[in-house]
PDB file of C-alpha atoms in Angstrom:
ATOM      1  CA  MET A   1     -15.129 -17.629  68.114  1.00 55.00           C
ATOM      2  CA  ALA A   2     -16.837 -14.314  68.828  1.00 57.00           C
ATOM      3  CA  SER A   3     -15.244 -12.191  71.480  1.00 61.00           C
ATOM      4  CA  SER A   4     -17.375 -11.255  74.432  1.00 60.00           C
ATOM      5  CA  PRO A   5     -17.897  -7.606  75.382  1.00 56.00           C
ATOM      6  CA  PRO A   6     -15.689  -6.202  78.130  1.00 56.00           C
ATOM      7  CA  PRO A   7     -17.052  -6.746  81.632  1.00 57.00           C
ATOM      8  CA  ARG A   8     -19.214  -3.926  82.919  1.00 57.00           C
ATOM      9  CA  ARG A   9     -17.200  -1.667  85.166  1.00 55.00           C
ATOM     10  CA  SER A  10     -18.602  -0.150  88.267  1.00 57.00           C
ATOM     11  CA  PHE A  11     -17.876   3.418  89.240  1.00 54.00           C
ATOM     12  CA  ARG A  12     -15.388   2.186  91.829  1.00 53.00           C
ATOM     13  CA  ASP A  13     -13.271   0.735  89.020  1.00 60.00           C
ATOM     14  CA  PHE A  14     -12.519   4.120  87.453  1.00 58.00           C
ATOM     15  CA  THR A  15      -9.165   5.704  88.050  1.00 54.00           C
ATOM     16  CA  LEU A  16      -7.799   9.199  87.606  1.00 45.00           C
ATOM     17  CA  ALA A  17      -6.034   7.931  84.481  1.00 52.00           C
ATOM     18  CA  ASP A  18      -9.430   6.976  83.027  1.00 58.00           C
ATOM     19  CA  MET A  19     -10.717  10.483  83.628  1.00 52.00           C
ATOM     20  CA  ILE A  20      -7.707  12.142  82.023  1.00 50.00           C
ATOM     21  CA  ASP A  21      -7.639   9.669  79.151  1.00 57.00           C
ATOM     22  CA  PHE A  22     -11.380   9.785  78.490  1.00 60.00           C
ATOM     23  CA  ILE A  23     -11.358  12.504  75.855  1.00 65.00           C
ATOM     24  CA  ASP A  24      -8.956  15.259  74.968  1.00 75.00           C
ATOM     25  CA  LEU A  25     -10.901  17.157  72.294  1.00 85.00           C
ATOM     26  CA  GLN A  26     -12.632  20.418  73.143  1.00 90.00           C
ATOM     27  CA  LEU A  27     -16.068  20.814  71.555  1.00 92.00           C
ATOM     28  CA  ASP A  28     -16.733  24.122  69.871  1.00 89.00           C
ATOM     29  CA  GLU A  29     -19.174  25.298  67.233  1.00 87.00           C
ATOM     30  CA  THR A  30     -17.019  23.998  64.369  1.00 89.00           C
ATOM     31  CA  ASN A  31     -16.115  20.431  65.335  1.00 90.00           C
ATOM     32  CA  TYR A  32     -19.242  18.715  66.653  1.00 91.00           C
ATOM     33  CA  LEU A  33     -19.124  15.769  64.220  1.00 90.00           C
ATOM     34  CA  TYR A  34     -15.491  15.059  65.068  1.00 91.00           C
ATOM     35  CA  TRP A  35     -16.145  15.434  68.824  1.00 92.00           C
ATOM     36  CA  ARG A  36     -19.154  13.119  68.536  1.00 93.00           C
ATOM     37  CA  SER A  37     -17.190  10.455  66.662  1.00 92.00           C
ATOM     38  CA  LYS A  38     -14.457  10.544  69.334  1.00 90.00           C
ATOM     39  CA  MET A  39     -17.091  10.153  72.053  1.00 91.00           C
ATOM     40  CA  GLU A  40     -18.708   7.281  70.156  1.00 92.00           C
ATOM     41  CA  LEU A  41     -15.313   5.556  70.137  1.00 89.00           C
ATOM     42  CA  ASP A  42     -14.422   6.310  73.756  1.00 87.00           C
ATOM     43  CA  LEU A  43     -17.757   5.515  75.411  1.00 90.00           C
ATOM     44  CA  PRO A  44     -17.837   1.854  74.277  1.00 90.00           C
ATOM     45  CA  ARG A  45     -14.174   1.498  75.205  1.00 86.00           C
ATOM     46  CA  HIS A  46     -15.223   2.319  78.768  1.00 84.00           C
ATOM     47  CA  ASN A  47     -18.454   0.294  78.387  1.00 88.00           C
ATOM     48  CA  MET A  48     -20.579   3.438  78.764  1.00 92.00           C
ATOM     49  CA  LEU A  49     -22.476   3.774  75.490  1.00 93.00           C
ATOM     50  CA  GLN A  50     -25.751   2.658  77.088  1.00 95.00           C
ATOM     51  CA  TYR A  51     -25.801   5.815  79.215  1.00 96.00           C
ATOM     52  CA  ILE A  52     -26.442   8.054  76.207  1.00 97.00           C
ATOM     53  CA  ASP A  53     -28.520   5.591  74.176  1.00 96.00           C
ATOM     54  CA  PRO A  54     -32.205   6.576  74.420  1.00 96.00           C
ATOM     55  CA  LYS A  55     -33.211   2.979  73.608  1.00 97.00           C
ATOM     56  CA  VAL A  56     -31.623   1.696  76.826  1.00 97.00           C
ATOM     57  CA  PRO A  57     -33.923   2.286  79.806  1.00 97.00           C
ATOM     58  CA  ILE A  58     -32.605   4.054  82.878  1.00 97.00           C
ATOM     59  CA  PRO A  59     -32.999   1.833  85.963  1.00 98.00           C
ATOM     60  CA  PRO A  60     -35.913   2.811  88.221  1.00 98.00           C
ATOM     61  CA  THR A  61     -34.990   4.878  91.267  1.00 98.00           C
ATOM     62  CA  GLU A  62     -36.664   2.373  93.588  1.00 98.00           C
ATOM     63  CA  THR A  63     -37.117  -1.367  93.709  1.00 97.00           C
ATOM     64  CA  LEU A  64     -39.353  -3.655  95.721  1.00 96.00           C
ATOM     65  CA  ASP A  65     -37.753  -5.335  98.719  1.00 96.00           C
ATOM     66  CA  CYS A  66     -39.139  -8.882  98.582  1.00 94.00           C
ATOM     67  CA  THR A  67     -38.729  -9.462 102.309  1.00 95.00           C
ATOM     68  CA  THR A  68     -40.570  -6.329 103.492  1.00 96.00           C
ATOM     69  CA  ASN A  69     -42.694  -5.746 100.389  1.00 96.00           C
ATOM     70  CA  LYS A  70     -41.675  -2.044 100.507  1.00 97.00           C
ATOM     71  CA  LEU A  71     -39.980   0.193  97.998  1.00 97.00           C
ATOM     72  CA  ILE A  72     -36.311   0.828  98.686  1.00 98.00           C
ATOM     73  CA  PRO A  73     -33.620   2.768  96.785  1.00 98.00           C
ATOM     74  CA  ASN A  74     -32.508   0.770  93.761  1.00 98.00           C
ATOM     75  CA  PRO A  75     -28.751  -0.024  93.955  1.00 97.00           C
ATOM     76  CA  LYS A  76     -28.670  -0.358  90.147  1.00 97.00           C
ATOM     77  CA  TYR A  77     -29.975   3.191  89.799  1.00 98.00           C
ATOM     78  CA  GLU A  78     -27.503   4.475  92.376  1.00 97.00           C
ATOM     79  CA  GLU A  79     -24.637   2.890  90.434  1.00 95.00           C
ATOM     80  CA  TRP A  80     -26.083   4.137  87.143  1.00 96.00           C
ATOM     81  CA  ILE A  81     -26.325   7.738  88.365  1.00 97.00           C
ATOM     82  CA  LYS A  82     -22.711   7.716  89.607  1.00 95.00           C
ATOM     83  CA  VAL A  83     -21.388   6.597  86.232  1.00 94.00           C
ATOM     84  CA  ASP A  84     -23.767   8.908  84.385  1.00 96.00           C
ATOM     85  CA  GLN A  85     -22.560  11.893  86.415  1.00 95.00           C
ATOM     86  CA  TYR A  86     -18.987  10.933  85.560  1.00 92.00           C
ATOM     87  CA  ILE A  87     -19.899  10.985  81.846  1.00 93.00           C
ATOM     88  CA  LEU A  88     -21.764  14.268  82.274  1.00 95.00           C
ATOM     89  CA  PHE A  89     -18.662  15.734  83.929  1.00 92.00           C
ATOM     90  CA  GLN A  90     -16.548  14.564  80.975  1.00 90.00           C
ATOM     91  CA  PHE A  91     -18.952  16.147  78.503  1.00 93.00           C
ATOM     92  CA  ILE A  92     -18.878  19.462  80.358  1.00 93.00           C
ATOM     93  CA  ARG A  93     -15.100  19.275  80.705  1.00 91.00           C
ATOM     94  CA  THR A  94     -14.732  18.999  76.928  1.00 91.00           C
ATOM     95  CA  ILE A  95     -16.988  21.916  76.000  1.00 91.00           C
ATOM     96  CA  SER A  96     -15.024  25.094  75.492  1.00 86.00           C
ATOM     97  CA  GLU A  97     -17.740  27.410  74.175  1.00 91.00           C
ATOM     98  CA  PRO A  98     -19.654  29.429  76.805  1.00 93.00           C
ATOM     99  CA  VAL A  99     -22.689  29.507  74.475  1.00 92.00           C
ATOM    100  CA  ILE A 100     -22.836  25.696  74.347  1.00 94.00           C
ATOM    101  CA  LEU A 101     -22.267  25.407  78.101  1.00 95.00           C
ATOM    102  CA  SER A 102     -25.140  27.795  78.781  1.00 95.00           C
ATOM    103  CA  GLN A 103     -27.457  25.676  76.590  1.00 94.00           C
ATOM    104  CA  ILE A 104     -26.794  22.507  78.594  1.00 96.00           C
ATOM    105  CA  SER A 105     -26.576  23.999  82.080  1.00 94.00           C
ATOM    106  CA  GLY A 106     -30.007  22.748  83.197  1.00 94.00           C
ATOM    107  CA  PHE A 107     -29.594  19.142  82.105  1.00 97.00           C
ATOM    108  CA  LYS A 108     -29.151  16.483  84.787  1.00 97.00           C
ATOM    109  CA  THR A 109     -27.950  13.458  82.787  1.00 98.00           C
ATOM    110  CA  SER A 110     -25.369  12.768  80.118  1.00 97.00           C
ATOM    111  CA  ARG A 111     -28.165  11.421  77.903  1.00 98.00           C
ATOM    112  CA  GLU A 112     -30.032  14.739  78.057  1.00 98.00           C
ATOM    113  CA  VAL A 113     -26.862  16.613  77.096  1.00 98.00           C
ATOM    114  CA  TRP A 114     -26.027  14.149  74.309  1.00 97.00           C
ATOM    115  CA  LEU A 115     -29.499  14.364  72.775  1.00 97.00           C
ATOM    116  CA  HIS A 116     -29.591  18.158  73.076  1.00 96.00           C
ATOM    117  CA  LEU A 117     -26.209  18.558  71.384  1.00 96.00           C
ATOM    118  CA  GLU A 118     -27.221  16.114  68.675  1.00 94.00           C
ATOM    119  CA  LYS A 119     -30.438  17.999  67.967  1.00 93.00           C
ATOM    120  CA  SER A 120     -28.785  21.425  68.121  1.00 91.00           C
ATOM    121  CA  PHE A 121     -25.881  20.600  65.861  1.00 90.00           C
ATOM    122  CA  PHE A 122     -27.786  18.422  63.398  1.00 83.00           C
ATOM    123  CA  ASP A 123     -30.496  21.074  63.071  1.00 75.00           C
ATOM    124  CA  GLN A 124     -27.763  23.635  62.499  1.00 65.00           C
ATOM    125  CA  HIS A 125     -26.024  21.437  59.911  1.00 57.00           C
ATOM    126  CA  SER A 126     -29.225  20.457  58.083  1.00 56.00           C
ATOM    127  CA  PHE A 127     -30.137  24.115  57.824  1.00 52.00           C
ATOM    128  CA  ARG A 128     -26.862  24.739  55.976  1.00 56.00           C
ATOM    129  CA  VAL A 129     -27.196  21.845  53.494  1.00 57.00           C
ATOM    130  CA  PRO A 130     -29.153  23.808  50.843  1.00 60.00           C
ATOM    131  CA  GLU A 131     -26.775  26.752  51.225  1.00 61.00           C
ATOM    132  CA  LEU A 132     -23.731  24.506  50.771  1.00 58.00           C
ATOM    133  CA  GLN A 133     -25.316  22.723  47.808  1.00 65.00           C
ATOM    134  CA  HIS A 134     -25.931  26.086  46.177  1.00 62.00           C
ATOM    135  CA  GLN A 135     -22.309  27.131  46.783  1.00 65.00           C
ATOM    136  CA  LEU A 136     -21.085  23.866  45.300  1.00 69.00           C
ATOM    137  CA  LEU A 137     -23.228  24.316  42.196  1.00 72.00           C
ATOM    138  CA  THR A 138     -21.974  27.873  41.700  1.00 73.00           C
ATOM    139  CA  LEU A 139     -18.378  26.720  42.032  1.00 72.00           C
ATOM    140  CA  ARG A 140     -18.898  24.134  39.300  1.00 70.00           C
ATOM    141  CA  LYS A 141     -20.169  26.733  36.803  1.00 62.00           C
TER     142      LYS A 141
END
């Protein structure tokens, strides 16, 4: 029998222990892939992977009230933004390099930070691939 995913937690369900336990690795310019893999393990454990996944839509900020036929603040968005800000705080808390922090300072969501870091570090690593291949070939000779 397949196990069901853990129930979705609301922001109210988080404790100080969750915040401390979330991630203990400081991101710097040398360990992005390791930091990312730890985040990819921890986010699902807290049922938060959808917050950084660009395929998962962010809830709309407003919803239609069926009784008044007017737009009202969307409670799903309000809950989403609280959890997202928690994740964003955790990301910032784990970044030790001032250069990296300055690059992400204008971003408002954890998804924006995640995608920026991914692009920055993967671009940086792909740029080095030919250089590393050349070094490997010269070592073999």
